[in-house]
mmCIF file of C-alpha atoms in Angstrom:
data_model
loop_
_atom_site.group_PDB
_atom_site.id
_atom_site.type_symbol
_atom_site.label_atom_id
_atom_site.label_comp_id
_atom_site.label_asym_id
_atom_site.label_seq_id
_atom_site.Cartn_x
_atom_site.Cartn_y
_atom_site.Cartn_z
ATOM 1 C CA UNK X 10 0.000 0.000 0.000
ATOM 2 C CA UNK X 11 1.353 3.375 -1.310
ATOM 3 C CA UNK X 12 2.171 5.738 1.576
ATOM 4 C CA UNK X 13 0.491 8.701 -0.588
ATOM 5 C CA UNK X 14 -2.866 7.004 -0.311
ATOM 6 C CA UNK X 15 -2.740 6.995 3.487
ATOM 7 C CA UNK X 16 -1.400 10.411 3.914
ATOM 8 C CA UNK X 17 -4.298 11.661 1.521
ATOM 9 C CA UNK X 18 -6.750 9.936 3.345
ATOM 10 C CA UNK X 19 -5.648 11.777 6.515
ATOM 11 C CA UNK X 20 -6.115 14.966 4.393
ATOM 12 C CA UNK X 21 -9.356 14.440 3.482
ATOM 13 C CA UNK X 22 -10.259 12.922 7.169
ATOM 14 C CA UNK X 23 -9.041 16.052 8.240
ATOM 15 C CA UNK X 24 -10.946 18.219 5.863
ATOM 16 C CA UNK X 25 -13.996 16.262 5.140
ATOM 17 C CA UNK X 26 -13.903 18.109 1.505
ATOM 18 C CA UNK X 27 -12.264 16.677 -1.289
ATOM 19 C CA UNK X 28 -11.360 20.118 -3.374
ATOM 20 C CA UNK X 29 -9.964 21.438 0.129
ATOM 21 C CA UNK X 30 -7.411 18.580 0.464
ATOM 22 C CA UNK X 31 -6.338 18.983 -3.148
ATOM 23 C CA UNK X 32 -5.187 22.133 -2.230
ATOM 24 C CA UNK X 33 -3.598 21.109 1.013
ATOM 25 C CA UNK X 34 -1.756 18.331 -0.817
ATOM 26 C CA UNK X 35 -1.199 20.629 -4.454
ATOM 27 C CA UNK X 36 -2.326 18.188 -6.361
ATOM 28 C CA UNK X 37 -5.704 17.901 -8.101
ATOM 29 C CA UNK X 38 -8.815 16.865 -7.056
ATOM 30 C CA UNK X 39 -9.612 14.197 -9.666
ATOM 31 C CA UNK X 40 -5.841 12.615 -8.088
ATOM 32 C CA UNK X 41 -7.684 13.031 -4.757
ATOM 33 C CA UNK X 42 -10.319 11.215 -5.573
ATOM 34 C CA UNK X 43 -8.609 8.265 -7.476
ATOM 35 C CA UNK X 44 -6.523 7.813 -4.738
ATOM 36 C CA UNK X 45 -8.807 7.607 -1.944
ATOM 37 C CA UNK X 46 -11.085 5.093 -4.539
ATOM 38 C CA UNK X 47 -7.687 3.245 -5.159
ATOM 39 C CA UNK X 48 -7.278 2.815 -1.261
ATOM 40 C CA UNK X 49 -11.049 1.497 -0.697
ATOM 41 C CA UNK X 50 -10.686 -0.741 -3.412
ATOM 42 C CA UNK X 51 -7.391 -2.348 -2.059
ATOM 43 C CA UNK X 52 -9.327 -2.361 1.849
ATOM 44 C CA UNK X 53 -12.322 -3.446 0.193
ATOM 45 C CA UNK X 54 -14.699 -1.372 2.149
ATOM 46 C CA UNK X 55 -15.530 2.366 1.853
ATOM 47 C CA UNK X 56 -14.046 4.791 3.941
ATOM 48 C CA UNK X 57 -16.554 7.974 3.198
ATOM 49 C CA UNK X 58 -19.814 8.039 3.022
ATOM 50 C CA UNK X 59 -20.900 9.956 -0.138
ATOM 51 C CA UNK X 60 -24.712 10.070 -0.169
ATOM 52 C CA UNK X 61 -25.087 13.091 1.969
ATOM 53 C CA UNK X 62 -24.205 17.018 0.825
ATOM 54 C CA UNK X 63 -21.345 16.772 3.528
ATOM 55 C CA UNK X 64 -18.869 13.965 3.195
ATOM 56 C CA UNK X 65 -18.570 12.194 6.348
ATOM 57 C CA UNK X 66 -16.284 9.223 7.516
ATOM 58 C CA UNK X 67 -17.662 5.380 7.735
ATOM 59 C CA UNK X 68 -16.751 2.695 10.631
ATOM 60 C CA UNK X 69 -14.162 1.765 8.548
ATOM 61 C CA UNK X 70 -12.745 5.240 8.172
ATOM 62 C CA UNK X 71 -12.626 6.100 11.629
ATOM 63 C CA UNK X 72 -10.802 2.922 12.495
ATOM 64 C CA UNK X 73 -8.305 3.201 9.979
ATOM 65 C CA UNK X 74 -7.135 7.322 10.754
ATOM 66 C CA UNK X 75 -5.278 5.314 13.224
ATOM 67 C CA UNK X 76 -3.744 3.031 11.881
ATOM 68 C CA UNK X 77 -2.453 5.054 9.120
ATOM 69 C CA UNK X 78 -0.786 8.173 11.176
ATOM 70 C CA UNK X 79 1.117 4.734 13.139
ATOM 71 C CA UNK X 80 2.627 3.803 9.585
ATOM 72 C CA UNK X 81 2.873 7.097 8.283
ATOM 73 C CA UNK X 82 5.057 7.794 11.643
ATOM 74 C CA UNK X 83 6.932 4.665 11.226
ATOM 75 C CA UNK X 84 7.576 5.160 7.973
ATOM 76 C CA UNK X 85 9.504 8.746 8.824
ATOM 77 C CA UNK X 86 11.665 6.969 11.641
ATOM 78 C CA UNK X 87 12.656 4.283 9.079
ATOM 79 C CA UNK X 88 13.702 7.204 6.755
ATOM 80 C CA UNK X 89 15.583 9.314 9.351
ATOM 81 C CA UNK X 90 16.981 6.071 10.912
ATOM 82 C CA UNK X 91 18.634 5.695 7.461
ATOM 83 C CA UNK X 92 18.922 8.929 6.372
ATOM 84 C CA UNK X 93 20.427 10.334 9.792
ATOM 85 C CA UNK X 94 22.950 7.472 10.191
ATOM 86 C CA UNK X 95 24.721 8.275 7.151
ATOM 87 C CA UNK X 96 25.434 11.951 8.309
ATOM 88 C CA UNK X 97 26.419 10.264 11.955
ATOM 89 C CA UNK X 98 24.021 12.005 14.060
ATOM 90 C CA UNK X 99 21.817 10.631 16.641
ATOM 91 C CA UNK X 100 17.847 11.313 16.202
ATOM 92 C CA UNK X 101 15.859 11.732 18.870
ATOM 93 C CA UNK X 102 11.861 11.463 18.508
ATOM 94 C CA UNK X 103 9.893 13.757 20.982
ATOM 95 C CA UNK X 104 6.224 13.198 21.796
ATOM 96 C CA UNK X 105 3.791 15.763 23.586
ATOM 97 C CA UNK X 106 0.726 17.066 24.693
ATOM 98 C CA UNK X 107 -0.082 20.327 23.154
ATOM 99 C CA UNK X 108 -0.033 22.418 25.775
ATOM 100 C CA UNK X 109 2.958 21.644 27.185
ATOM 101 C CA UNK X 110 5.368 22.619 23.849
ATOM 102 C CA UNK X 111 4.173 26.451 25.091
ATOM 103 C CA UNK X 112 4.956 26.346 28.522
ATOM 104 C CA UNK X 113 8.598 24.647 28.869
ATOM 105 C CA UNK X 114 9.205 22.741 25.672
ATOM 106 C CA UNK X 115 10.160 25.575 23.289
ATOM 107 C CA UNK X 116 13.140 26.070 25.119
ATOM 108 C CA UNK X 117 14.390 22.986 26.109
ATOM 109 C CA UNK X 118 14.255 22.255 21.949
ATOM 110 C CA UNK X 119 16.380 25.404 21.691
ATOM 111 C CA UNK X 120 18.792 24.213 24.242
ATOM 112 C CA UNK X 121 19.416 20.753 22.301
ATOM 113 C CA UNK X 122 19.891 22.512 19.336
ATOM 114 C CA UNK X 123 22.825 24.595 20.849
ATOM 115 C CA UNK X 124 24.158 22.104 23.095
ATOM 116 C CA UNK X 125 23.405 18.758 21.670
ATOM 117 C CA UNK X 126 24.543 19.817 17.707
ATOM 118 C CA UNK X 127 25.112 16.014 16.749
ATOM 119 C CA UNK X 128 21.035 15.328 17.279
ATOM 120 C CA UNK X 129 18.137 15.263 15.013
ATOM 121 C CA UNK X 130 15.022 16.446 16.435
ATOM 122 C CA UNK X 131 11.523 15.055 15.034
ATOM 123 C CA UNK X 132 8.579 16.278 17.158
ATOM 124 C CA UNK X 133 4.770 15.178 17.091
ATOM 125 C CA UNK X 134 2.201 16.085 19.716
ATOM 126 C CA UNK X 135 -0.151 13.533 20.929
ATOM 127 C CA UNK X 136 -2.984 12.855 23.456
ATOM 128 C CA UNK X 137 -1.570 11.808 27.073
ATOM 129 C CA UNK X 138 -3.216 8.102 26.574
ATOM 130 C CA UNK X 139 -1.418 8.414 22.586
ATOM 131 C CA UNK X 140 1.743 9.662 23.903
ATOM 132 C CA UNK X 141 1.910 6.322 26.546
ATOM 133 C CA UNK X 142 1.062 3.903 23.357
ATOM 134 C CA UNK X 143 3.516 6.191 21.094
ATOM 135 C CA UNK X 144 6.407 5.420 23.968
ATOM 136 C CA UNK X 145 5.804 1.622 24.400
ATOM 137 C CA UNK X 146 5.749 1.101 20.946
ATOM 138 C CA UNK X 147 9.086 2.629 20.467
ATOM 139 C CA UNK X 148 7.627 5.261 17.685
ATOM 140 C CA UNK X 149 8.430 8.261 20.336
ATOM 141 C CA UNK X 150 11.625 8.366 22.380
ATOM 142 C CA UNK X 151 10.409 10.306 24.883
ATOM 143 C CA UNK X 152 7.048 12.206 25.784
ATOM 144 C CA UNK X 153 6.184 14.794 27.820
ATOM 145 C CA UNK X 154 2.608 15.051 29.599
ATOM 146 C CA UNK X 155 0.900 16.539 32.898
ATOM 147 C CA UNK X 156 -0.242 13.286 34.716
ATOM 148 C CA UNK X 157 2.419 10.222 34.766
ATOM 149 C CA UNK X 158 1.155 6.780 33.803
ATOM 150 C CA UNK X 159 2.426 4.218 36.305
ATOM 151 C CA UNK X 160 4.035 1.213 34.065
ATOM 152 C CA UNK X 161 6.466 -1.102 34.921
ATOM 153 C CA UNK X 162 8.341 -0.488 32.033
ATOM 154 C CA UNK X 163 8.576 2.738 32.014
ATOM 155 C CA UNK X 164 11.007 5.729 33.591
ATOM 156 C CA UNK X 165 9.275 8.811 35.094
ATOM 157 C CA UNK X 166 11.432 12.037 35.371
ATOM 158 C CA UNK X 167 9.609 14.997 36.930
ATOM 159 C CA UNK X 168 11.260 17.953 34.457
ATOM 160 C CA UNK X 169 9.564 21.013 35.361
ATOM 161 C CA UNK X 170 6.952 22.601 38.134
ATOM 162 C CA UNK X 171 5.340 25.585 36.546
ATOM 163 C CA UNK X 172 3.689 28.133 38.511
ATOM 164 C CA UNK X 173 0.659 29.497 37.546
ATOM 165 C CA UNK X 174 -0.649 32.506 38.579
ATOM 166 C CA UNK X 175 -3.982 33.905 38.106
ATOM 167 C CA UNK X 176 -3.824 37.446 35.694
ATOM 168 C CA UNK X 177 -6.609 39.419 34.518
ATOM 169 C CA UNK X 178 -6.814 42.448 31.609
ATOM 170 C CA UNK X 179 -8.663 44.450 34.370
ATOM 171 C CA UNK X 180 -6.440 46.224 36.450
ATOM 172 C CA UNK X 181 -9.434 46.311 39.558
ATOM 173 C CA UNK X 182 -10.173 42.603 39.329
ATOM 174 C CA UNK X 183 -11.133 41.296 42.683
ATOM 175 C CA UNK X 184 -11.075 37.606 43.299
ATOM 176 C CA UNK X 185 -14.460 38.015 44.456
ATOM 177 C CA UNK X 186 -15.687 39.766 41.352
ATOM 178 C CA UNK X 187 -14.043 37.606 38.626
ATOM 179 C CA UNK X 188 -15.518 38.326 35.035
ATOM 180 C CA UNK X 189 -15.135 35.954 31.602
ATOM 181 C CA UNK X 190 -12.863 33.768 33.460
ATOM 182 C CA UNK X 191 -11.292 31.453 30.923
ATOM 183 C CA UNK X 192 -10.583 27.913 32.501
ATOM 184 C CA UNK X 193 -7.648 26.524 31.216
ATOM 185 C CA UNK X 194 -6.902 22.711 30.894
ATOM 186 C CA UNK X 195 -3.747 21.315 33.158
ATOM 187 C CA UNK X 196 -4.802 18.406 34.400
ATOM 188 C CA UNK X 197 -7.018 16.676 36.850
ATOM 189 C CA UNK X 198 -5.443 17.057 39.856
ATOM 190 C CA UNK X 199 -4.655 21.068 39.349
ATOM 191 C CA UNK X 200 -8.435 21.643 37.745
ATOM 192 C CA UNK X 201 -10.238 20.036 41.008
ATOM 193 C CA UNK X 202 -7.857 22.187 42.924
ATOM 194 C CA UNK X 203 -8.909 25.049 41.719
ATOM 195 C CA UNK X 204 -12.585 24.419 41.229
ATOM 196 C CA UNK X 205 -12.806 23.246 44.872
ATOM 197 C CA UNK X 206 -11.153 26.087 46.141
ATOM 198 C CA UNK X 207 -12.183 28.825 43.695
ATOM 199 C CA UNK X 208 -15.468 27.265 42.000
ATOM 200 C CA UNK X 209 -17.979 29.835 44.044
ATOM 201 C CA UNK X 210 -16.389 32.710 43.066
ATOM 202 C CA UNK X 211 -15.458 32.480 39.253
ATOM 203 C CA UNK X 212 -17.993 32.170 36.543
ATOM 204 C CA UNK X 213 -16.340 30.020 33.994
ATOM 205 C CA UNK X 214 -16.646 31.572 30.766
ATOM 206 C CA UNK X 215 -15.236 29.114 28.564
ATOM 207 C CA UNK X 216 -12.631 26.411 28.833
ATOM 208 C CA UNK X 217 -9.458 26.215 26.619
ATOM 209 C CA UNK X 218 -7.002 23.242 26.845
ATOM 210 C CA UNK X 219 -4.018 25.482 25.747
ATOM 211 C CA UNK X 220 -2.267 28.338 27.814
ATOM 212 C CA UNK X 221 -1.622 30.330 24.631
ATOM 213 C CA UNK X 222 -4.607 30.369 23.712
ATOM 214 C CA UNK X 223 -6.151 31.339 26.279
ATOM 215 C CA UNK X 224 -3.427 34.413 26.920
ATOM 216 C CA UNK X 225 -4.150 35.669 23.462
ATOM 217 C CA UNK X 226 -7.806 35.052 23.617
ATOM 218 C CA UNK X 227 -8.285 37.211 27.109
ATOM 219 C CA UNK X 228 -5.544 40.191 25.379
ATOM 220 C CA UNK X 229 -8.581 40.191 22.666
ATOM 221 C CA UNK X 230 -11.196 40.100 24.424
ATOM 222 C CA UNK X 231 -10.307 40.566 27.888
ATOM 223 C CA UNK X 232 -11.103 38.299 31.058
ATOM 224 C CA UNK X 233 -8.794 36.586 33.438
ATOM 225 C CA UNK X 234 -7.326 32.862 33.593
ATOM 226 C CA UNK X 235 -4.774 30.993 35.320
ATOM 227 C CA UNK X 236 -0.936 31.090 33.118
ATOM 228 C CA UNK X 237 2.147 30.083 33.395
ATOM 229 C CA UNK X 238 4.456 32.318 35.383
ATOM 230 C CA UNK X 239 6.924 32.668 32.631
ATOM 231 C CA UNK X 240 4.169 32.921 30.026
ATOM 232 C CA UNK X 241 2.950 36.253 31.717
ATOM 233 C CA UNK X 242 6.004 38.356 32.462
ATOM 234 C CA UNK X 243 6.443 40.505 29.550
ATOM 235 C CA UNK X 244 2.515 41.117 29.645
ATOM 236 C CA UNK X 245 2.487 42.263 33.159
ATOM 237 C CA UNK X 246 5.518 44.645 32.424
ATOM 238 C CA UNK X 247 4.107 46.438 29.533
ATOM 239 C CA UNK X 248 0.809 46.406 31.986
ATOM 240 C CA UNK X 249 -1.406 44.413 29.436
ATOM 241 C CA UNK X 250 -2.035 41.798 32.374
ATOM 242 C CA UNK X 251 -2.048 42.438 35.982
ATOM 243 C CA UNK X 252 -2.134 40.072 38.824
ATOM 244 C CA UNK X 253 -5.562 39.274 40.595
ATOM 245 C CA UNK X 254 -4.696 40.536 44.571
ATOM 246 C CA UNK X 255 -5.039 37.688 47.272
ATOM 247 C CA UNK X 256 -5.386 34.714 44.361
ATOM 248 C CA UNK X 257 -4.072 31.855 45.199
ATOM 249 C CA UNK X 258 -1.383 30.385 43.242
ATOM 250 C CA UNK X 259 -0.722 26.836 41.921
ATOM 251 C CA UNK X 260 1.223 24.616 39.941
ATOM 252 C CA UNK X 261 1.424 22.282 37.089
ATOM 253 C CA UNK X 262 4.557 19.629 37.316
ATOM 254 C CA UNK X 263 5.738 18.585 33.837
ATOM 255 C CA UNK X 264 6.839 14.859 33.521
ATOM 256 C CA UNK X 265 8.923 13.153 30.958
ATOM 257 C CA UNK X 266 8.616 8.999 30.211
ATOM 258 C CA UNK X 267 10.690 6.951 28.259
ATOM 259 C CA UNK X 268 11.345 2.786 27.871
ATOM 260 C CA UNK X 269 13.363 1.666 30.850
ATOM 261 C CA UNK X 270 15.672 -0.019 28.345
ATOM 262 C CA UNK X 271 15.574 2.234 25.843
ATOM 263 C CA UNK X 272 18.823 2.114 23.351
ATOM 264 C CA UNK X 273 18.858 5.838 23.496
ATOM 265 C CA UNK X 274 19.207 6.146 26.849
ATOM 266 C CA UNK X 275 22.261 8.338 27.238
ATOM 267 C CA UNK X 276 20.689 10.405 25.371
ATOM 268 C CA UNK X 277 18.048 10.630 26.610
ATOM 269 C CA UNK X 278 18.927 11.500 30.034
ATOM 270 C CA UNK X 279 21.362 14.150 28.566
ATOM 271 C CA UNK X 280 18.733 15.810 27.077
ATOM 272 C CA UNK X 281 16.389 15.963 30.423
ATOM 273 C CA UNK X 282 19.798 17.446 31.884
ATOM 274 C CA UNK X 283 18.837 20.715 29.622
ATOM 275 C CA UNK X 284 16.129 21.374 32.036
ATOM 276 C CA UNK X 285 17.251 23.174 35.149
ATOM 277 C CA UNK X 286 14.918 21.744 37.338
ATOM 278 C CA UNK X 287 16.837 17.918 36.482
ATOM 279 C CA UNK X 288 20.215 20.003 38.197
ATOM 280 C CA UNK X 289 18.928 21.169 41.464
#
């Protein structure tokens, strides 16, 4: 099975509009079409269903979206594994949650890249129960994610505790008198936290599951929301944010996992050294 046909499936999956992919992919939309025909023909089932104005995806389809990013990624660490070897670097696959990349990850890529110059970084971004499948099947190296799963064959680092700190646009904000509050996704254990301890007084306006988001959302709009420290300071200079007197503050640990026996293991733990927090 041709590689193209998969990653135009995903493209149309994606889309859910045939002319849309072609442009996506630049190629045309009669090669869109053959191609995804070409690909339910060799499955023998159909992966859209057609008889409705909108195209939408069968059974079938929604099993195989799957299946095909888990080649599609295997196929790219077959090509850097041969492709990287020849130019004697190291490669070094790194899995996360999207959230995270904003509030430490950026940097730490920054700091491999400077201090690390004989590895190859290939990134992806994942779900947490993704990133734990992604690691045990050896397609990610090592992932990054807010609430550690406990497997035997698996090593836990704790890399990072972020502080978060409530901020608002409104320079009066009370914590009594909290307006559009924007509730921001980091995890179970810091969300009941602050819903047990702040639930009466904020009216949740809507819920975001990224940081940045949510920062340039509430600059636009205005309202208040719980941030990373870091993620705040050059707002609260320039006196676009300001802090919310009396709130309480939390924070969000960061955790890396990688195989226990891992072949990269070196490297891997010199790369967590990068993070300051591994030093202390």
């Amino acid at each position: 099975m041709k590689l193209a046909l998969l990653s135009t499936f995903l493209e149309v999956s994606q889309t859910l509009h045939f002319r849309v992919a072609a442009e996506n992919l630049f190629i045309t939309q009669a090669a869109v079409s053959t191609r995804i025909k070409q690909l339910e023909q060799e499955l023998g089932v159909l992966l859209f269903d057609r008889t409705h104005k909108r195209l939408t995806l069968t059974a079938e389809g929604h099993r195989l979206i799957k299946h095909a990013n888990d080649m599609i990624i295997m196929w790219q660490k077959l090509k850097q594994d041969v492709g990287v070897a020849q130019a004697n670097s190291a490669q070094l696959f790194v899995g996360s949650m999207m959230s995270i990349w904003d509030i430490v990850l950026q940097d730490w890529l920054q700091k491999i890249h400077r201090n690390l110059d004989d590895v190859h970084l290939i990134t992806h971004t994942f779900s947490p129960m993704e990133l734990r499948k992604q690691v045990i099947s050896r397609l990610v190296d090592i992932a990054f994610l807010f609430e550690p799963p406990y497997v035997e064959d698996l090593v836990t680092d704790k890399v990072s505790s972020v502080p978060l700190q409530l901020v608002s646009t409104d320079n009066n904000a009370q914590l009594d008198t909290l307006n559009n509050m924007v509730m921001v996704d980091y995890g179970e254990s810091v969300n009941a936290q602050f819903l047990r301890e702040l639930g009466d007084m904020a009216v949740i306006r809507h819920n975001m599951s990224q940081p940045r988001i949510a920062l340039n959302f509430i600059l636009e709009a205005g309202g208040c929301a719980y941030l990373p420290k870091q993620m705040c300071f050059e707002h609260l200079r320039k006196n676009k944010l300001f802090l919310v007197p009396q709130s309480p503050e939390y924070s969000r640990d960061i955790y890396a996992i990688y195989l226990a026996k891992s072949h990269k293991e070196s490297l891997i733990q010199d790369a967590l050294q990068l993070f300051p927090y591994m030093r202390t």
